[in-house]
Coordinates of C-alpha atoms and ligand atoms in Angstrom, one line a residue:
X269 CA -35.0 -82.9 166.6
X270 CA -34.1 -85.9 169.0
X271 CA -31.2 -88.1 168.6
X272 CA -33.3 -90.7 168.1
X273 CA -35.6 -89.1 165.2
X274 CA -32.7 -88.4 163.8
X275 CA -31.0 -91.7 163.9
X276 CA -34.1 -93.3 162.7
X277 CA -34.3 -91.1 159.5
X278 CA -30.5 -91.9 158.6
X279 CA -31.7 -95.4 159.1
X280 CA -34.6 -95.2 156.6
X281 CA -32.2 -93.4 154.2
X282 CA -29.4 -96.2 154.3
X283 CA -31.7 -99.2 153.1
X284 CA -33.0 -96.3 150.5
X285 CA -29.5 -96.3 149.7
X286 CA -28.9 -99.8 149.6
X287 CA -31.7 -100.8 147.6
X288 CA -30.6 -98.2 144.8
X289 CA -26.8 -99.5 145.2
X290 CA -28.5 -103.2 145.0
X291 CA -29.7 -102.0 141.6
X292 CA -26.5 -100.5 140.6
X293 CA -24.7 -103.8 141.1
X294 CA -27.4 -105.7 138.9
X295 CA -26.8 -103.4 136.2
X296 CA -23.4 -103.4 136.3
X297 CA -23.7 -107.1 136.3
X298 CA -25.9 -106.7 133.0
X299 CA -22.9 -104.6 131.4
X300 CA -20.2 -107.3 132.5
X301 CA -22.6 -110.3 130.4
X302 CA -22.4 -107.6 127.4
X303 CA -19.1 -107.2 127.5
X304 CA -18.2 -110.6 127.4
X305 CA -20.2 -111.0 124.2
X306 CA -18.5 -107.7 122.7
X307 CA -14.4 -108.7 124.2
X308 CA -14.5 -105.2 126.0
X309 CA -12.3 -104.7 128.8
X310 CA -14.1 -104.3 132.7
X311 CA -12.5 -101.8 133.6
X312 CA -13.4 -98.1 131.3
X313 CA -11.0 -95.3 133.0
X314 CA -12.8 -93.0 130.2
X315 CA -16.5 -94.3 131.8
X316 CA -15.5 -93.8 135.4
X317 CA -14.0 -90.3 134.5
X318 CA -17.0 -89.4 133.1
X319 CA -19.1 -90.7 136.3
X320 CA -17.1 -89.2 138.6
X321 CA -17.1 -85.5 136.6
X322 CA -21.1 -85.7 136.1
X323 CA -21.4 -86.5 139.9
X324 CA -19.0 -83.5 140.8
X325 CA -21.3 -81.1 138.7
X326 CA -24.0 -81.8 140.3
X327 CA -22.7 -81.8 144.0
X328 CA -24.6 -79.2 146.2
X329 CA -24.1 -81.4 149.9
X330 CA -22.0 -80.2 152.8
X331 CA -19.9 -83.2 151.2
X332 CA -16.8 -82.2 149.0
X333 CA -16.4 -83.5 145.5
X334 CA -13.5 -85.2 147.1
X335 CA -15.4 -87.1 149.7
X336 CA -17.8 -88.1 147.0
X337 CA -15.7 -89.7 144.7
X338 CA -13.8 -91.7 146.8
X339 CA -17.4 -92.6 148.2
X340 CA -18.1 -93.6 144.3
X341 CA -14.6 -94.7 143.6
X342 CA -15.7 -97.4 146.7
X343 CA -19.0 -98.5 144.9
X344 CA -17.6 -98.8 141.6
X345 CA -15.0 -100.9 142.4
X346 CA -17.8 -103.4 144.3
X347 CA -19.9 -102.9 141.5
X348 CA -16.8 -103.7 139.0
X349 CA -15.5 -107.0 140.6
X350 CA -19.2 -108.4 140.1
X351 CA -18.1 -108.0 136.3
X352 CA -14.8 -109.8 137.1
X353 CA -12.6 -109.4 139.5
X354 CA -9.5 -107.5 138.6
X355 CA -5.8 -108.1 139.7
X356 CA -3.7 -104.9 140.1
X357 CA 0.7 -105.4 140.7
X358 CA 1.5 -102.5 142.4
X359 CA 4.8 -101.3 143.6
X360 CA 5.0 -103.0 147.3
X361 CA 6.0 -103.6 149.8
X362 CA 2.5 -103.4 151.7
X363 CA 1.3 -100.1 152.9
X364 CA 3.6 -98.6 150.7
X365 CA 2.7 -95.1 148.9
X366 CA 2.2 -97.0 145.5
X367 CA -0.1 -99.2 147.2
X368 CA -2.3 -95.9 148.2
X369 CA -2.1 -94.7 144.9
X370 CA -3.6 -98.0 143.6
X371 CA -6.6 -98.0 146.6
X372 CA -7.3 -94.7 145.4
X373 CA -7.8 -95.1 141.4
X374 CA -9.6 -98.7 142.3
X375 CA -11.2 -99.1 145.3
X376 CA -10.9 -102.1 147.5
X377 CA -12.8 -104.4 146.0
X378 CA -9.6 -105.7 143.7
X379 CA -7.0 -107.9 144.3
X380 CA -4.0 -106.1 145.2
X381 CA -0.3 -108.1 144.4
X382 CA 2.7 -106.4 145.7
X383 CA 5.6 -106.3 143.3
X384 CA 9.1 -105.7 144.8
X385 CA 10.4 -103.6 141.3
X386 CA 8.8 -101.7 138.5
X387 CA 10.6 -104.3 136.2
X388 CA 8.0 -106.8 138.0
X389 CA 5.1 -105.0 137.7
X390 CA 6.2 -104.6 133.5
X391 CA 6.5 -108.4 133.4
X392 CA 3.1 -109.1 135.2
X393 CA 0.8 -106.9 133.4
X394 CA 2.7 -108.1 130.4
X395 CA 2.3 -111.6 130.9
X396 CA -1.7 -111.5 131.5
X397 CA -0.5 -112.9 135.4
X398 CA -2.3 -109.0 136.6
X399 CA -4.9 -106.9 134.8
X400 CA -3.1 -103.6 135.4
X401 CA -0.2 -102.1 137.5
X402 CA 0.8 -99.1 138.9
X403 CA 4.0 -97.4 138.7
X404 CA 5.3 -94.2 140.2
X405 CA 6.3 -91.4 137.3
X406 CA 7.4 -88.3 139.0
X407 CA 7.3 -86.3 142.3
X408 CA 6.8 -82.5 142.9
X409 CA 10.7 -82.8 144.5
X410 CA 12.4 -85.4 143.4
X411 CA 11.3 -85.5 139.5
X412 CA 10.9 -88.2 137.2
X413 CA 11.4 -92.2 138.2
X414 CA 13.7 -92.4 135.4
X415 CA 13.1 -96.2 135.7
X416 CA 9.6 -96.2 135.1
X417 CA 9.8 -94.2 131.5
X418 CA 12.8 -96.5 130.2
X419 CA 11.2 -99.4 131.0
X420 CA 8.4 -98.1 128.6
X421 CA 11.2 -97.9 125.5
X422 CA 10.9 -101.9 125.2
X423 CA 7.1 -102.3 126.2
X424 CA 3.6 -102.7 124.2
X425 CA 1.9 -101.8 127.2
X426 CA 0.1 -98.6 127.5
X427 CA -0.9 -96.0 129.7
X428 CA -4.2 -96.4 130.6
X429 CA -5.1 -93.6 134.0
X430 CA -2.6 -91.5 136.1
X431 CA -3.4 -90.3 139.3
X432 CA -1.3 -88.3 141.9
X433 CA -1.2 -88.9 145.3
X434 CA -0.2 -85.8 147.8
X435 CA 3.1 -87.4 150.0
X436 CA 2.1 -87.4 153.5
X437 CA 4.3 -88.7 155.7
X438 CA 3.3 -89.9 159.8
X439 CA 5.7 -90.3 162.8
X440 CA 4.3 -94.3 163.9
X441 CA 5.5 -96.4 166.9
X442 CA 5.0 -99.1 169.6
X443 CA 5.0 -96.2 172.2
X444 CA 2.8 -93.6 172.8
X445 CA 5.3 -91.0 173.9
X446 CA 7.1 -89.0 171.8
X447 CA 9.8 -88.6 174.5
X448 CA 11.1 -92.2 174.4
X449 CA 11.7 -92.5 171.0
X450 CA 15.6 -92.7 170.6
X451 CA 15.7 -94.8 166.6
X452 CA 14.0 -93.5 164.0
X453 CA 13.4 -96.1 160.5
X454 CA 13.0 -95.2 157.0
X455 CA 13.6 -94.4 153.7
X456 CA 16.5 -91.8 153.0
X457 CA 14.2 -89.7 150.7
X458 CA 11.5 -89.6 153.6
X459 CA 14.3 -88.6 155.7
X460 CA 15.0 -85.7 153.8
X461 CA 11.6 -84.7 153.2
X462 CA 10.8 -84.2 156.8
X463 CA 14.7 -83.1 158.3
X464 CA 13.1 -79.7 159.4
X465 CA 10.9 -81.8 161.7
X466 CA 12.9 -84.3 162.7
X467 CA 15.8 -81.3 163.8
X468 CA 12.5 -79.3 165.6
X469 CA 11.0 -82.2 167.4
X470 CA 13.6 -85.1 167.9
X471 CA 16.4 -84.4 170.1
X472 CA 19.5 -87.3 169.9
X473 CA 17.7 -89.8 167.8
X474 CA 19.5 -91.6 165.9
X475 CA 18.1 -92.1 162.2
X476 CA 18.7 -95.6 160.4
X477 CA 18.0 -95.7 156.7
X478 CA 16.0 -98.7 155.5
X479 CA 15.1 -99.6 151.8
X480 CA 11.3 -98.5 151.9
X481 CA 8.9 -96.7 154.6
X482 CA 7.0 -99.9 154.6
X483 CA 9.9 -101.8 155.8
X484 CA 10.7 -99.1 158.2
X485 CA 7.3 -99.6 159.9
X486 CA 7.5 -103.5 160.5
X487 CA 11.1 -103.1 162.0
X488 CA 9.9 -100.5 164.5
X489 CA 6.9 -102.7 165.1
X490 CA 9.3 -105.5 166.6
X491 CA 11.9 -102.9 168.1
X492 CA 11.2 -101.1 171.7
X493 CA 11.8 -97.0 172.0
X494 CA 11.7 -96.9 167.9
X495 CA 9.8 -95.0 164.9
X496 CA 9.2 -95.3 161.7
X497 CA 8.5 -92.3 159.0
X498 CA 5.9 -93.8 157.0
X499 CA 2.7 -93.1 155.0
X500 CA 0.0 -93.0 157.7
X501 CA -1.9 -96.8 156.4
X502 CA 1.1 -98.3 157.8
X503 CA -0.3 -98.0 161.1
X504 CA -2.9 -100.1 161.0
X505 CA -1.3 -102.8 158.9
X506 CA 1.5 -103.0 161.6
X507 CA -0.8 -102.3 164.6
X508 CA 1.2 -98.6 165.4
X509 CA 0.3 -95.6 167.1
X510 CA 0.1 -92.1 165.1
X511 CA 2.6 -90.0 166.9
X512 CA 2.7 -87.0 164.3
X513 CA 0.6 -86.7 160.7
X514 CA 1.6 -84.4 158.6
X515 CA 5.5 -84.0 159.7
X516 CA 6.6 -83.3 156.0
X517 CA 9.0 -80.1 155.3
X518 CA 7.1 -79.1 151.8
X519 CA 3.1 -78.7 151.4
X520 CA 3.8 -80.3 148.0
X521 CA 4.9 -82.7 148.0
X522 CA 2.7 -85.4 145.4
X523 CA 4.0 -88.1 143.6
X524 CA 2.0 -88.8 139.9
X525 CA 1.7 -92.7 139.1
X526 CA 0.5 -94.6 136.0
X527 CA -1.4 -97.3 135.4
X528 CA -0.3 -99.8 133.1
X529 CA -2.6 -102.1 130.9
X530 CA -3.5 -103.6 127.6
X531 CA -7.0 -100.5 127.1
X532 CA -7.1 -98.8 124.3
X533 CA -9.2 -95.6 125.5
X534 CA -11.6 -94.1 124.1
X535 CA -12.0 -90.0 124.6
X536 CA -13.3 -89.2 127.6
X537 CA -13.6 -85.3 126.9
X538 CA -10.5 -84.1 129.4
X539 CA -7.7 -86.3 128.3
X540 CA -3.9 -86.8 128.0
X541 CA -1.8 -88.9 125.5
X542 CA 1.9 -89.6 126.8
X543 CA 4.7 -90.3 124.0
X544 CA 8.1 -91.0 123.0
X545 CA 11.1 -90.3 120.3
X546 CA 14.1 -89.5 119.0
X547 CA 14.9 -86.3 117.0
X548 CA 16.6 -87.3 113.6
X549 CA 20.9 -86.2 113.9
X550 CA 20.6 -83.0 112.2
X551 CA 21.2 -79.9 113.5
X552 CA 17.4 -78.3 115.2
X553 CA 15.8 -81.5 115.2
X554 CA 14.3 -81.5 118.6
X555 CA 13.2 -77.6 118.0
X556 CA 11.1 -78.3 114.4
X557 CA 9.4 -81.0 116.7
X558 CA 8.4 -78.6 119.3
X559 CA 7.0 -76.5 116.6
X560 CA 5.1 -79.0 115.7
X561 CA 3.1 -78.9 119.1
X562 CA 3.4 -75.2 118.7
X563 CA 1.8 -74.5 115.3
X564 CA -1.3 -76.7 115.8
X565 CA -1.5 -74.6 119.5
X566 CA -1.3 -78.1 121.5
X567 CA 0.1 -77.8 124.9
X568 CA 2.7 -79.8 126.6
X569 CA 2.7 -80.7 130.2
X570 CA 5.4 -82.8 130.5
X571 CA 9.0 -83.4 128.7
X572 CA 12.0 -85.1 129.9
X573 CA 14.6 -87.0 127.9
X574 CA 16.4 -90.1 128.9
X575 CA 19.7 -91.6 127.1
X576 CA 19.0 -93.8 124.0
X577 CA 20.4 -97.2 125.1
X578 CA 20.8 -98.2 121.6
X579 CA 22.9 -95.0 120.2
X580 CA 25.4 -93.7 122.4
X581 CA 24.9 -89.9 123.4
X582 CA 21.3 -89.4 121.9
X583 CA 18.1 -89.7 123.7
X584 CA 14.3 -90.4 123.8
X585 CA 12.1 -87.7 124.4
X586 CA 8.8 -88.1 126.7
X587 CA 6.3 -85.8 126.2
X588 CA 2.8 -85.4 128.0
X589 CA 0.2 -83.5 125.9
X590 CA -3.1 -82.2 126.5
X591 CA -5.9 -83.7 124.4
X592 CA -6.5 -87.6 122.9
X593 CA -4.8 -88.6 120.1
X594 CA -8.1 -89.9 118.1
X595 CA -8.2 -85.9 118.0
X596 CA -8.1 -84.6 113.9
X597 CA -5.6 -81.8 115.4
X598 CA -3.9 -84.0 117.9
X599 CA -3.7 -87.0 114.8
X600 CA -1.9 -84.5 112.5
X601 CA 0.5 -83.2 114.8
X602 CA 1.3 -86.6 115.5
X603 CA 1.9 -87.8 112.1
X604 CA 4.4 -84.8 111.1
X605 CA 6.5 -85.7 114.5
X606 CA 6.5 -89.2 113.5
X607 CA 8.1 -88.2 110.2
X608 CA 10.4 -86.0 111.5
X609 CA 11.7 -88.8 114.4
X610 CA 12.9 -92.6 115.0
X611 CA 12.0 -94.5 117.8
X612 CA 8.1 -92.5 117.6
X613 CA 5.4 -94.5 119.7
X614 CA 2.2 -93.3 121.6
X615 CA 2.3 -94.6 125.0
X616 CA -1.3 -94.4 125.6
X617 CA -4.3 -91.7 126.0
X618 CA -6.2 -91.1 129.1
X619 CA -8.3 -89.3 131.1
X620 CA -6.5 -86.4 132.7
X621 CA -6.7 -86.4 137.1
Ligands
PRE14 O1 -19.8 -98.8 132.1 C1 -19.2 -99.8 132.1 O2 -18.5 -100.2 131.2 C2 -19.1 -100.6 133.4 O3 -18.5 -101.7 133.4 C3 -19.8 -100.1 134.6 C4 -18.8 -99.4 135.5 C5 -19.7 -98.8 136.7 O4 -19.7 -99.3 137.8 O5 -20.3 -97.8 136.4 C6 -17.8 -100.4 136.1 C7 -16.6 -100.5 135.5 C8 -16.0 -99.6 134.5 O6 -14.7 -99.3 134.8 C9 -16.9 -98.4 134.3 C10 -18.1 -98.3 134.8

């Protein structure tokens, strides 16, 4: 077929497709009036889950299931804001991999607010000033943002999504030769996720530590013969060429992030409840707890325990379970480790990523 047969049948397909996204958005604008009437929240993780799994299933393109969510994720989020717009704190500054992770769970059609600490991003969610925020919770390397889960001790805000974000970090500069770079910017961890790189394919560079990757790429921006390691979207924001992708040590490198809000979820089918307490003092405590979870076969993907600021030398437990806690099973379990604990609270359920 001609180039031109061609482009004339993508042509006829695009207003096919924005004629059925057109009708999309007027229904979408239909459920925002009902929920207005009803007080439900706009945004449904649980919904979108369940739109994005459905579409998945019944994937057969050349197209990924990858490349069509993030295609839905984009007409969602347009179709969303017609509801009402949402405000998302995120963990900035600009460009940073917390600001990623946000793009990718809501689209662009949100209003983004950069936070400069986690503490922030509590108090503006809290304080209705954002809708939702989104806070880092663990990497595959450096484990869990001890920050994040204390500040969740003190807070009647829940979880409401996760999502994980693979760590990719670039090589950006003014220059386009790799040759003249003789600075490098960024953040120590970035540094040390990419030294095997640096050692292979820098010679005499001297490396200057800054306090994020972000920040790393606007000083480079201004400075002559300097880089910055950063996470690729920096580029653009601070008009930089790509000099290496990719230039991480480790293949896995992800980082998993929550979103914080005032949802109460319903079950979306594949889902995930996140909670916290203290054992009781007495000898075994934390084990008859863990039996719980094992006698009613329930499994656990995450525990870590972080010092009890109120008792010296005795902790809070966070544990990630598989399944939603309006589950008969999941409720039961739940009830015997709140009797057997102090300090027992459900952080939130949601769909699993
Ligand atoms: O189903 C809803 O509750 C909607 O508001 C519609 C819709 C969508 O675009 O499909 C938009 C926002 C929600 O997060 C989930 C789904």
């Amino acid at each position: 077929m001609l180039l031109n047969e061609l482009r004339k049948k993508i042509t006829a397909i695009d207003t096919q497709l924005l004629d059925l996204i057109s009708k999309r958005a007027e229904l979408v604008k239909n459920v925002g009036e009902v929920k207005i009437s009803s007080d439900t929240h706009t945004y449904i993780p649980e919904r979108e889950k369940q739109i994005f799994e459905n579409l998945k299933k019944q994937n057969h393109s050349s197209l990924s299931n990858e490349s069509i969510v993030s295609i839905f994720t984009e007409i969602i989020s347009a179709c969303r804001s017609l509801e009402t717009p949402l405000t998302v704190s995120y963990l900035g500054p600009e460009a940073s991999f917390t600001h990623s992770a946000a793009i990718k769970k809501f689209g662009s059609s949100v209003n983004f607010v950069s936070q400069n600490s986690i503490d922030a991003i509590f108090y503006n969610v809290e304080r209705n000033f954002s809708d939702y925020g989104v806070v880092p919770i663990e990497n595959t390397t450096e484990g869990t943002v001890s920050y994040t889960l204390d500040k969740f001790a003190n807070s009647k805000l829940k979880i409401v999504s996760e999502i994980e974000l693979k760590i990719s970090h670039s090589l950006l500069s003014k220059e386009d030769d790799i040759n003249s770079i003789k600075k490098i910017y960024s953040h120590p961890q970035s540094f040390a996720q990419c030294k095997n790189w640096i050692i292979n394919n820098l010679k005499n560079v001297e490396l200057i530590e800054v306090s994020s990757n972000s920040y790393a790429a606007k000083l480079s921006s201004n400075e002559p013969n300097s880089a910055a390691i950063s996470p690729k979207i920096a580029a653009s924001r601070y008009n930089l060429n790509v000099l290496a992708e990719s230039i991480e040590d480790s293949e896995h490198n992800s980082t998993r992030f929550f979103i914080i809000g005032k949802n109460i979820n319903a079950p979306s089918g594949h889902d995930k409840t996140s909670l916290m307490f203290s054992p009781k003092e007495k000898i075994g405590a934390l084990y008859e707890i863990l039996r719980i979870f094992y006698n009613y076969n329930i499994n656990l993907t995450m525990i870590e325990s972080r010092p009890n600021k109120k008792i010296s030398w005795q902790y809070i437990f966070f544990i990630d379970i598989e399944g939603h806690y309006e589950n008969d099973i999941i409720k039961k379990a739940l009830e015997e480790i709140k009797n057997s604990s102090t300090d027992f609270k459900i952080l939130g359920s949601y769909p699993q990523k």
